[in-house]
Coordinates of C-alpha atoms and ligand atoms in Angstrom, one line a residue:
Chain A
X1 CA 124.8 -34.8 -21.4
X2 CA 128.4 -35.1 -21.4
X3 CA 131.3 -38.0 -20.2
X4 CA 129.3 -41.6 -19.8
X5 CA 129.2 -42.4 -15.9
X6 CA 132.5 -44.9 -14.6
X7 CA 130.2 -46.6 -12.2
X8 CA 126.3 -47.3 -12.5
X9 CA 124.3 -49.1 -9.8
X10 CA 120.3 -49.6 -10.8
X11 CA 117.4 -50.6 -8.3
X12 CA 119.5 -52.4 -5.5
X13 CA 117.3 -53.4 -3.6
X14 CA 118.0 -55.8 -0.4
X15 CA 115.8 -57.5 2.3
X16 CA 117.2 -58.9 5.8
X17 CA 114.3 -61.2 6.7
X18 CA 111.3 -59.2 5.6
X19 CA 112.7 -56.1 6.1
X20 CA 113.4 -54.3 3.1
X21 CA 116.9 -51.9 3.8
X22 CA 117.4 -51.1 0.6
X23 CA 114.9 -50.0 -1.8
X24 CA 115.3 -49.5 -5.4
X25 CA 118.4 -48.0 -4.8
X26 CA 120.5 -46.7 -8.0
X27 CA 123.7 -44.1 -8.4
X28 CA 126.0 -43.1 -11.1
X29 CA 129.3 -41.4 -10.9
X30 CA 131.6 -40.3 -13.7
X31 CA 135.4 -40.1 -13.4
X32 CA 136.7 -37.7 -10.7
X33 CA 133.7 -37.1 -9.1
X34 CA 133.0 -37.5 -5.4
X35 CA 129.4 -38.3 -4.0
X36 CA 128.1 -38.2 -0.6
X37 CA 126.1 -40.7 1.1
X38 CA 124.2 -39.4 3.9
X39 CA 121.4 -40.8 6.5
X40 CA 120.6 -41.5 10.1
X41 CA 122.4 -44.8 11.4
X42 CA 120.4 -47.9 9.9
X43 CA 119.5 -45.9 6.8
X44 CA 121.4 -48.6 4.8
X45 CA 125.0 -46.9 3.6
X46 CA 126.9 -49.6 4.4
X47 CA 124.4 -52.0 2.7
X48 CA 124.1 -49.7 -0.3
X49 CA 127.9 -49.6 -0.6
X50 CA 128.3 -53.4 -0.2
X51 CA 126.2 -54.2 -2.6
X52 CA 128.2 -51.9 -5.4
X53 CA 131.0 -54.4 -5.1
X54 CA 128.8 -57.5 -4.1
X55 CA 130.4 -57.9 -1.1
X56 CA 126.5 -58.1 0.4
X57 CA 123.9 -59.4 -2.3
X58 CA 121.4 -57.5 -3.6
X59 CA 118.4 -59.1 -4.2
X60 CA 117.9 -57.2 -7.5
X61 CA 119.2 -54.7 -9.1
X62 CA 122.5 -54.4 -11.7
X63 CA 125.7 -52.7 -11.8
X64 CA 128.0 -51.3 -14.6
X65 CA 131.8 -50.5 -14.6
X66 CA 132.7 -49.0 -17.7
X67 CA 129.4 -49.7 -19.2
X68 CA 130.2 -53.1 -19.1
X69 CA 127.8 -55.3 -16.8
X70 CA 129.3 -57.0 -13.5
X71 CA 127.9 -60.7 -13.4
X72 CA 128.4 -61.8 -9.9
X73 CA 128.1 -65.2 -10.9
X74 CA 131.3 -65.2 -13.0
X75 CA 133.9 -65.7 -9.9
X76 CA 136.8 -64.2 -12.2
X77 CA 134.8 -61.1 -13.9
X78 CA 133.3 -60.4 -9.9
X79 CA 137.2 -60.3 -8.7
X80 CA 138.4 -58.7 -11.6
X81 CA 135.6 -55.9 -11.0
X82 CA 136.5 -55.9 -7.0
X83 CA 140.0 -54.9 -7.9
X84 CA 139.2 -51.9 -9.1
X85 CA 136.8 -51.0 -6.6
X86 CA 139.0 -50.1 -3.8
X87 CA 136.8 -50.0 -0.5
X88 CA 137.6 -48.7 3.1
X89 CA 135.5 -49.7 5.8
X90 CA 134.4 -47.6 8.7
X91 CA 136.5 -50.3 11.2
X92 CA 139.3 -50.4 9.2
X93 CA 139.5 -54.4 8.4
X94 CA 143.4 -54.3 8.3
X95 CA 144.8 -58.2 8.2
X96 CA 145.3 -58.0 12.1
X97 CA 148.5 -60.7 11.1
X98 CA 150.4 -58.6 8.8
X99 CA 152.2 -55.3 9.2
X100 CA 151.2 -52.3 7.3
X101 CA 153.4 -53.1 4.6
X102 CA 152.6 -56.3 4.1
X103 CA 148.7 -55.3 4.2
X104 CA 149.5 -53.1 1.1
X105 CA 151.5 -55.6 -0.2
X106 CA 149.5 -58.7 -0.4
X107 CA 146.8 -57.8 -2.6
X108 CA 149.6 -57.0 -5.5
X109 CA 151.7 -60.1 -4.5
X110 CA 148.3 -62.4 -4.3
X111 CA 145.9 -60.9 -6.6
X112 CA 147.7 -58.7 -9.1
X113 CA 150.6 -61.3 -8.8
X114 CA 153.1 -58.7 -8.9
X115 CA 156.8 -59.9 -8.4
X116 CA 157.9 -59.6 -4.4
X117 CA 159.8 -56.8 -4.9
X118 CA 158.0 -54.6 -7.4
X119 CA 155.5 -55.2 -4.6
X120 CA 157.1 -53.9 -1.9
X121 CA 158.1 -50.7 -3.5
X122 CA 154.9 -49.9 -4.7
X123 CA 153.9 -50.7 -1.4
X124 CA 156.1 -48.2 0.1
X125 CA 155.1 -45.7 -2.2
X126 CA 151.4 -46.1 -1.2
X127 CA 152.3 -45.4 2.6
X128 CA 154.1 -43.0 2.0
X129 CA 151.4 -40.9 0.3
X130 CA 149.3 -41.2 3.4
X131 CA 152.5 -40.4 5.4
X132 CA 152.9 -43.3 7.2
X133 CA 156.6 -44.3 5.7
X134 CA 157.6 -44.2 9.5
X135 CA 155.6 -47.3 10.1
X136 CA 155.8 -49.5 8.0
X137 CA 156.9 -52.4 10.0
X138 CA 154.1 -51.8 13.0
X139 CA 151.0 -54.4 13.1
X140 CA 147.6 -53.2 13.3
X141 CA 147.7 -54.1 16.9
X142 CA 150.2 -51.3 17.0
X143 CA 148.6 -48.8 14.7
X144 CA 146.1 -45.7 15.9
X145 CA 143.0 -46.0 14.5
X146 CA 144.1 -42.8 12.2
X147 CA 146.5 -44.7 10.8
X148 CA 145.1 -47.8 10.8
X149 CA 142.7 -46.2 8.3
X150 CA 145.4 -44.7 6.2
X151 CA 146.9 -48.2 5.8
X152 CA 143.6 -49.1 4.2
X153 CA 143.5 -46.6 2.4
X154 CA 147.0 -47.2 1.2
X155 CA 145.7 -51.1 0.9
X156 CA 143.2 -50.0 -1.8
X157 CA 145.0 -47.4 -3.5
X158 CA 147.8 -50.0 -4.3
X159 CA 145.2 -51.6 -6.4
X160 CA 144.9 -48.8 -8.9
X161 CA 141.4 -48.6 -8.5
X162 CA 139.0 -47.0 -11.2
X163 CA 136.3 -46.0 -8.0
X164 CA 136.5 -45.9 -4.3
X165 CA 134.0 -46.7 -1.9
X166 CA 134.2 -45.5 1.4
X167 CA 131.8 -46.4 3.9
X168 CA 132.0 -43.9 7.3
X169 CA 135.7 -44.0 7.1
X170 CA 136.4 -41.5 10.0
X171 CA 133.0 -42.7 12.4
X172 CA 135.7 -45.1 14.0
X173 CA 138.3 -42.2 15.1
X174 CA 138.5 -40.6 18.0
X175 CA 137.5 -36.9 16.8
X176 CA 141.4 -35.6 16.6
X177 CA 142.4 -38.3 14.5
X178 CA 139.6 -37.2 11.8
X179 CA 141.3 -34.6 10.3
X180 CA 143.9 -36.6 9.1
X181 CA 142.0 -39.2 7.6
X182 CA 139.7 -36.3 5.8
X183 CA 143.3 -34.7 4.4
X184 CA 144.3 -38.3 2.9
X185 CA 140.6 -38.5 1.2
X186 CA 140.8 -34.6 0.3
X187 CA 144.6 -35.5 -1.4
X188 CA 142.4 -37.9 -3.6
X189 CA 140.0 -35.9 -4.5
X190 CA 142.8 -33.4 -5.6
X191 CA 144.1 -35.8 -7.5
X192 CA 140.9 -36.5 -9.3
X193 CA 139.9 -40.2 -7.5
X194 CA 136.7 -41.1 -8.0
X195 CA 134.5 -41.5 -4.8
X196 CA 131.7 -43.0 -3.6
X197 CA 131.2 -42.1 0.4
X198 CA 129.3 -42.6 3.6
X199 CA 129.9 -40.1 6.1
X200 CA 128.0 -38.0 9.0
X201 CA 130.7 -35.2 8.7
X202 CA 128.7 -33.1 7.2
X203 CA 131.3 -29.8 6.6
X204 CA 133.6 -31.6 5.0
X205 CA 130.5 -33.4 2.6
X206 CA 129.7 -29.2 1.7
X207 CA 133.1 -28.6 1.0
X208 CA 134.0 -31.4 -1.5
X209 CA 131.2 -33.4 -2.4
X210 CA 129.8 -32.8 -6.4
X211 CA 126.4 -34.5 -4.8
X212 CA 125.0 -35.6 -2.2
X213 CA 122.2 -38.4 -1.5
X214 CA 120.2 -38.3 1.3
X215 CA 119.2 -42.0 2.3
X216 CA 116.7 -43.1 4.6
X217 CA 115.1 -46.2 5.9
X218 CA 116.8 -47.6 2.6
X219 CA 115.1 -44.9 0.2
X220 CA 117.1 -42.1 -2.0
X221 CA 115.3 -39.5 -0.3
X222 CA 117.1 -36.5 -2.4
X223 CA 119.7 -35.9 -4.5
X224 CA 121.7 -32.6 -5.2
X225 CA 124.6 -30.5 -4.6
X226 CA 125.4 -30.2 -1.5
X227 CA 124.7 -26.4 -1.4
X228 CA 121.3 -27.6 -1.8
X229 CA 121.1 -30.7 0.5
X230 CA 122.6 -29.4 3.3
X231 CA 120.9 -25.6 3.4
X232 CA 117.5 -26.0 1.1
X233 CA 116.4 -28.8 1.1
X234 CA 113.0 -29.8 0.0
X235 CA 112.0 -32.6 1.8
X236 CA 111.3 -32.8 5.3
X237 CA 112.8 -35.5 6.7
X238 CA 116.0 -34.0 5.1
X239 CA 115.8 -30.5 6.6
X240 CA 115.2 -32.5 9.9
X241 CA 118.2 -34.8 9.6
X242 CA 120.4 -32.3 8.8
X243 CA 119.6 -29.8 11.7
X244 CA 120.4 -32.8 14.2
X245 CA 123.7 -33.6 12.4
X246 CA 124.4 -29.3 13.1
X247 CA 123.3 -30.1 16.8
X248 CA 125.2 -32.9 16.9
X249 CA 128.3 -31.9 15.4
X250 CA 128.1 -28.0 14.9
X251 CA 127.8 -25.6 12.3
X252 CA 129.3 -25.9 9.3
X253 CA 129.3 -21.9 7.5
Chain B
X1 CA 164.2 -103.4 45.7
X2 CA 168.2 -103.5 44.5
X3 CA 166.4 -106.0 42.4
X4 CA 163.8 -104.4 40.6
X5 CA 166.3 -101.2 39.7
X6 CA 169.2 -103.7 38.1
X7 CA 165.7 -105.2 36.0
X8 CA 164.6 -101.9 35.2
X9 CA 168.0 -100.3 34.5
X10 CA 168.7 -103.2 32.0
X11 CA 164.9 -102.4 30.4
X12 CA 165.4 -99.1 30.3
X13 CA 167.7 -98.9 26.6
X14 CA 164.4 -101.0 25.2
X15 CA 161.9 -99.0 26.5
X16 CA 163.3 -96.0 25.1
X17 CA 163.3 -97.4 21.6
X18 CA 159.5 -97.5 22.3
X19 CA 160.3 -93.9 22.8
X20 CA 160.9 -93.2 19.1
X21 CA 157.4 -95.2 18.5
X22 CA 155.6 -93.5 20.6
X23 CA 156.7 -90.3 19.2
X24 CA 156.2 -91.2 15.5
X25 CA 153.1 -92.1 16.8
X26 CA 152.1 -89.0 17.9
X27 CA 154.1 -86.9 15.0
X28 CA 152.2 -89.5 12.3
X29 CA 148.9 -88.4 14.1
X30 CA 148.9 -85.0 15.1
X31 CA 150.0 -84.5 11.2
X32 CA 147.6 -86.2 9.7
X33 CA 144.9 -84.9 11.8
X34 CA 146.1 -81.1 11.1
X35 CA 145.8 -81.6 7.6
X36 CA 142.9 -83.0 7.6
X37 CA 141.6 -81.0 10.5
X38 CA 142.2 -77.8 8.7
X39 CA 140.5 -79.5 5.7
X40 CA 137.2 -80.2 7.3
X41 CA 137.4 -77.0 9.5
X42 CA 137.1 -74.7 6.3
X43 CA 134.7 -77.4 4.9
X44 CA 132.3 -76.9 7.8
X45 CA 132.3 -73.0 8.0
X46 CA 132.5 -72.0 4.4
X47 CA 131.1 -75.4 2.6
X48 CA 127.6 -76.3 0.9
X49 CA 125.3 -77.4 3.2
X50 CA 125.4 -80.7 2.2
X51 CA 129.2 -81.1 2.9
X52 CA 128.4 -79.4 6.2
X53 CA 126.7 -82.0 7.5
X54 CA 128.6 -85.0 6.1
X55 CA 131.5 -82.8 7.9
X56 CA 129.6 -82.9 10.7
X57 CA 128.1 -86.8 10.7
X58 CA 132.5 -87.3 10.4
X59 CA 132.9 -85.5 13.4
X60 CA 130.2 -87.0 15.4
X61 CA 131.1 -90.6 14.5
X62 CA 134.9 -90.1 15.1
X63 CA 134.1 -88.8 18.8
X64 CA 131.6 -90.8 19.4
X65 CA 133.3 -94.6 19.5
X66 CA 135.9 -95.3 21.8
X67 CA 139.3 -95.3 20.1
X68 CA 140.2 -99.1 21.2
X69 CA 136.6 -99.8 19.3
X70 CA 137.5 -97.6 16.3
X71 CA 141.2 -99.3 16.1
X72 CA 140.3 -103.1 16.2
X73 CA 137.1 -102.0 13.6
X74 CA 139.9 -100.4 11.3
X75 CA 143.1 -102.8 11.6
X76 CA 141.0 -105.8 12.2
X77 CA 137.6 -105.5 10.2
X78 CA 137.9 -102.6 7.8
X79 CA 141.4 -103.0 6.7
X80 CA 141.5 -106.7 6.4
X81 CA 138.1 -106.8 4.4
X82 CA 139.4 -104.2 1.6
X83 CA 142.2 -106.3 1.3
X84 CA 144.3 -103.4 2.6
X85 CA 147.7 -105.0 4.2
X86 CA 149.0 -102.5 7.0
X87 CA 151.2 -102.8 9.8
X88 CA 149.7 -102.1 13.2
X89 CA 151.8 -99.3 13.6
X90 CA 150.5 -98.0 10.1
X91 CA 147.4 -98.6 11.0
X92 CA 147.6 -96.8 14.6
X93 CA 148.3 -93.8 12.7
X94 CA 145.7 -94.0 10.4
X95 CA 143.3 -94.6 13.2
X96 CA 145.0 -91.9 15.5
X97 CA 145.1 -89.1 12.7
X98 CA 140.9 -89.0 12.1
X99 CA 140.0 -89.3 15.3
X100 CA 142.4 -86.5 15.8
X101 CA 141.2 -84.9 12.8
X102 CA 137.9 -84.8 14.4
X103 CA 139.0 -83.0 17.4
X104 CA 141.1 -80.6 15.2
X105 CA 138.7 -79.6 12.7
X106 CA 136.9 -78.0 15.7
X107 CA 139.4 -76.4 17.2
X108 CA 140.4 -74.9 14.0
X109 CA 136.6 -73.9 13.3
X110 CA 135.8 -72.3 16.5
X111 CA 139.3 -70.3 15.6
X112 CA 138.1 -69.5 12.0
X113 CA 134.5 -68.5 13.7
X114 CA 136.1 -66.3 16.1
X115 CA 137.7 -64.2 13.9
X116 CA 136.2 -60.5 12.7
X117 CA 134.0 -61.0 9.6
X118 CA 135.2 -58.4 7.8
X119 CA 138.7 -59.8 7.9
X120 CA 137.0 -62.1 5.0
X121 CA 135.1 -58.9 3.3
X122 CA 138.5 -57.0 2.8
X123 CA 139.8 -59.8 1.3
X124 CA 137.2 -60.2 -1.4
X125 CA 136.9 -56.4 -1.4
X126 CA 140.6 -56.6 -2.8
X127 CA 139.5 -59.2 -5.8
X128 CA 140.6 -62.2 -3.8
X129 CA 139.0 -65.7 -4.5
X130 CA 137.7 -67.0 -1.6
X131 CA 140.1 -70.0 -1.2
X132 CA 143.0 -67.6 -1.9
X133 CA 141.4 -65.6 0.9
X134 CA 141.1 -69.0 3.1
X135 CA 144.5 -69.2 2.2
X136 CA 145.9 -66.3 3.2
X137 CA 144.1 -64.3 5.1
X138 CA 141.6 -66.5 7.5
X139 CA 144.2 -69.6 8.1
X140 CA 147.3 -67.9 8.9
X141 CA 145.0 -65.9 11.7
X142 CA 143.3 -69.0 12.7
X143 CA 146.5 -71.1 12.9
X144 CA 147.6 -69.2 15.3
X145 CA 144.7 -68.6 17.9
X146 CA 144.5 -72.6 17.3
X147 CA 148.0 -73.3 19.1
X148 CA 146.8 -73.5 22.7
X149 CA 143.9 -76.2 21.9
X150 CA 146.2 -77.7 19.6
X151 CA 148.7 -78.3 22.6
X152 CA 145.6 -79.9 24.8
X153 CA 144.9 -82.1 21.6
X154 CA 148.8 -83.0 21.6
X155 CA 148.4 -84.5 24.9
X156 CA 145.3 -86.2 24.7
X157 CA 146.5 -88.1 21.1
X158 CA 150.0 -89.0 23.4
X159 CA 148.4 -90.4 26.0
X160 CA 146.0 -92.5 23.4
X161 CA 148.7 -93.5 21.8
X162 CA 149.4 -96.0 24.3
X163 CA 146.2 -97.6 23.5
X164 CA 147.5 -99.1 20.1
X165 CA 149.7 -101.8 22.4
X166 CA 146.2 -103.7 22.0
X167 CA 147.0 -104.3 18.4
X168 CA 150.5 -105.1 19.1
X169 CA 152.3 -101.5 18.2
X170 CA 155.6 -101.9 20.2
X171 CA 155.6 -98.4 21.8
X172 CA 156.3 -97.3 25.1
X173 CA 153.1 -99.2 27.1
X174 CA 154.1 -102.3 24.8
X175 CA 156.7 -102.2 26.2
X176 CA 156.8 -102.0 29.7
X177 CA 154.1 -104.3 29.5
X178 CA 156.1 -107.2 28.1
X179 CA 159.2 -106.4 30.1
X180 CA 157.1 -106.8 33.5
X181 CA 155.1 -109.7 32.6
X182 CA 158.2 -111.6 32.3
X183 CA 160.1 -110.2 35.3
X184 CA 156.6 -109.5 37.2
X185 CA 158.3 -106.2 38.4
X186 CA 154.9 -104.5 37.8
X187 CA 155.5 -101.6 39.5
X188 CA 159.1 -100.3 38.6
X189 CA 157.9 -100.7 34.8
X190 CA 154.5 -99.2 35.0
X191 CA 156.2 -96.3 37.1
X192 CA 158.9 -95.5 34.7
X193 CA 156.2 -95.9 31.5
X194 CA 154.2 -93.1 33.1
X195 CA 156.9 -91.3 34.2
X196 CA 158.2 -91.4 30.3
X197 CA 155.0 -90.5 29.3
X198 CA 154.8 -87.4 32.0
X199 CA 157.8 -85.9 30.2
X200 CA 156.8 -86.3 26.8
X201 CA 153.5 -84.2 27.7
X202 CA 155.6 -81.8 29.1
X203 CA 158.4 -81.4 26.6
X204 CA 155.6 -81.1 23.9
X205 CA 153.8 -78.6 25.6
X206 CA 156.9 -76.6 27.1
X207 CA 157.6 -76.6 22.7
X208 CA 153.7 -76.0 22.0
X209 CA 154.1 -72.8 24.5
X210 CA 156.6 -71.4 22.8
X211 CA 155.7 -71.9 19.6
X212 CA 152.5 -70.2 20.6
X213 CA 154.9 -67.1 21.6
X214 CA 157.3 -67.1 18.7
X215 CA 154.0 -66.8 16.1
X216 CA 151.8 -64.6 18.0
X217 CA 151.3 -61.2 16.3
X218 CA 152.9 -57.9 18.2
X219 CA 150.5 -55.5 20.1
X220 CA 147.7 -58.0 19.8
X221 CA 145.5 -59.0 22.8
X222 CA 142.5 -60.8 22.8
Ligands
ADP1 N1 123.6 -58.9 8.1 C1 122.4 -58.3 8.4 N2 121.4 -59.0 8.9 C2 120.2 -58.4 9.2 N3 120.0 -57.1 9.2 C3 121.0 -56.3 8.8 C4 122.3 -56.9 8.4 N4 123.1 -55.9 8.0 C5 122.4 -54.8 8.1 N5 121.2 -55.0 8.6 C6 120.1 -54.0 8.8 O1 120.0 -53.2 7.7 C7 119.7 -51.9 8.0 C8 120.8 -51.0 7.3 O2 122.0 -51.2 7.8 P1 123.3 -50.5 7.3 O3 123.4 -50.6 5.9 O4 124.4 -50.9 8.1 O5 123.0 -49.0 7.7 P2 124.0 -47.7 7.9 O6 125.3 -48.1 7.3 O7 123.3 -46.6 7.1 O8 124.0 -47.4 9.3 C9 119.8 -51.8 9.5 O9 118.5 -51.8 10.0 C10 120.5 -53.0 9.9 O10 120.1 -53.4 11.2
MG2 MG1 127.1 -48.2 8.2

């Protein structure tokens, strides 16, 4: 086949206790492509997406960024590798002590130790993309949870990340604040961002995901476009998933 | 009674020199202890296990023995046997600053403890080191929920301060103390010691409170 993959994950697997939530677990994704994580709650997204970046521990398993091995042991190559992983949480995670400038700002005035005022440009830039230039100077405290999220998203965009991974990132928001969180994440897929995302919305994962992964009780239960996910699936406990996610949040075609 | 106010007007210029002990006292202290405090505050919640519990085995110990106990043990014992020459007042501090260190370090933990997890996980998920993360992320938050119990601790270490007249630091209590058993005016003295010590609690905390409102974040409610 074509173009080698940006990101590789093999066999994650991770155990709470003795419970096993993620099994074997492994993912690829080459440049500009966005993938959709889907699952009933527990299923072990958030797990699976931790692990890519090490913020969990796997208990096994390895991961590649541009075919070169991440060793989470090496504290400088782990940080290095997090920097280009840019990840948005489902609650957001803003510094609740800075304003939304200074969220985007501290990870190129700390970490990329970019001068203070290259910084805050860039910074402005960023929040400006997800249309928040008109708040700037609010806390988080102040913030809607909309843009609470694009301020994240703006966080990990200032980065220049290689990948994104975005765990539930609109499952937070009250339901008219969605759409504008989906626009920012459909911007960056126009713009050929590379995604990794967990997500119950399941129109928007038919309308712009390459793939889609089913997960459940830790376990890839199938893998395919989304044409053939969401509508003909072949496993069971996929078809069934996905007609509660229709009940639940109504048709998609 | 005419008396006792002449004797205690005339004390009153030397008492308030013990003023200015007192209160390096206390600033010596509460410094020390902050430093330290944070120090063994992020030792305790993010530290091997083994520094954990030496953390911990600190803490206990420094809590545990009366402070009169711990200062004689220090400026008498401890000090003189490693051949360590201090001043009492030196000394007070010394002794002052871990004990208030002790107290700190827990203040600042249950602060650290309280905040949101993934405070921590967006910081590493931006390629921060973990102390730059401690640094910038986790203390400046934890700082700042720490200001009320840090204002209880103020007190406490203000009003122990007077304790350190037992090894001859000439603060406030020193003072009054000398001045009234040579005049025996007991009870004009002792009055206007507590009195002195009643508006140094609430000066500091009057400052403490607003400090607390001049660093606390906007829109945020706990
Ligand atoms: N820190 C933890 N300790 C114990 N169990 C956990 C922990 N984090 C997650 N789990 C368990 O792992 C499973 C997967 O969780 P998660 O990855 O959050 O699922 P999802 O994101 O798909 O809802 C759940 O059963 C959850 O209870
Ligand atoms: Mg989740």
């Amino acid at each position: 086949m074509s173009k080698p993959p940006v990101l590789r994950a093999e066999n994650i697997t991770k155990r709470y206790g003795k419970k096993v939530v993620l099994n074997n677990a492994s993912l690829s994704i080459c440049e500009r492509e966005l993938k959709i994580l889907i699952g009933p709650s527990g299923s072990g997204k958030s797990t699976f997406l931790q692990c890519i970046n090490f913020l969990v521990t796997p208990d096994r398993g390895r991961v590649w960024l541009d075919g070169r091995e991440i060793l989470r042991t090496h504290k400088r190559d782990l940080n290095a590798y997090r920097q280009k992983v840019g990840m948005i949480f489902q609650d957001f995670n803003l510094f609740d002590h800075l304003t939304a400038l200074a969220n985007v700002e501290i990870g190129l005035t700390r970490v990329r130790k970019m001068g203070k005022e290259e910084a805050c440009e860039k910074a402005m830039q960023e929040l400006d993309k997800v249309g928040l230039r008109d708040h700037i100077a609010k806390y988080p405290a102040q913030l809607s949870g909309g843009q609470k999220q694009r301020v994240s998203i703006a966080r990990a965009l200032a980065m220049d990340p290689e990948v994104m991974l975005l765990d539930e990132p609109t499952s937070a928001l009250d339901p008219e604040l969605i759409t504008e969180v989906l626009a920012v994440i459909k911007d960056l897929r126009a713009n050929g961002m590379t995604m990794i995302m967990s997500t119950h919305q399941l129109n928007f994962a038919s309308e712009v995901a390459d793939e889609i992964i089913f997960l459940e009780d830790g376990i890839i239960v199938e893998v395919g476009p989304p044409d053939k996910i969401l509508y003909e699936p072949e496993c069971e406990r996929t078809i069934q998933f996905c007609s509660k996610m229709r009940e639940l949040y109504g048709n998609s075609r | 009674m005419i008396e006792s106010l002449v004797i205690l007007y005339g004390a009153l210029p030397y008492l308030f020199r013990g003023v200015l002990v007192t209160v390096s006292l206390v600033v010596g202290a509460m410094g020390l202890g902050l430093l330290s405090g944070i120090a063994l505050a992020v030792g305790q919640v993010y530290g091997t296990p083994w520094t954990r519990r030496l953390i911990g085995f600190y803490v206990w110990f420094f809590r545990g023995v009366p402070l009169i106990v711990l200062l004689f043990l220090f400026y008498f014992g401890l000090f003189t046997m490693l051949g360590i020459n201090l001043s009492a007042f030196t000394a007070s501090i010394i002794v002052l600053g871990l004990i208030s260190a002790a107290y700190q370090s827990q203040i600042f933990r249950g602060a650290i403890l309280s905040l949101p997890t993934g405070q921590l996980k967006a910081a590493r998920a931006l390629g921060m080191s973990d102390s730059r993360a401690i640094i910038s992320i986790i203390l400046p938050q934890a700082l700042r929920l720490s200001v009320p119990g840090w204002s209880n601790e103020y007190s406490i270490v203000l009003k122990d301060s007077a304790v350190t007249y037992a090894v001859g630091v000439t603060e406030v209590m020193a003072r009054a103390h000398f001045v009234a058993s040579r005049t025996y005016e007991h009870l004009p003295l002792y009055f206007a010691a507590g009195v002195i010590f009643l508006m140094l609690t609430f000066l500091g905390t009057k400052g403490l409170r607003l400090l607390e409102d001049r660093v606390r974040i906007p829109g945020y409610v706990r």
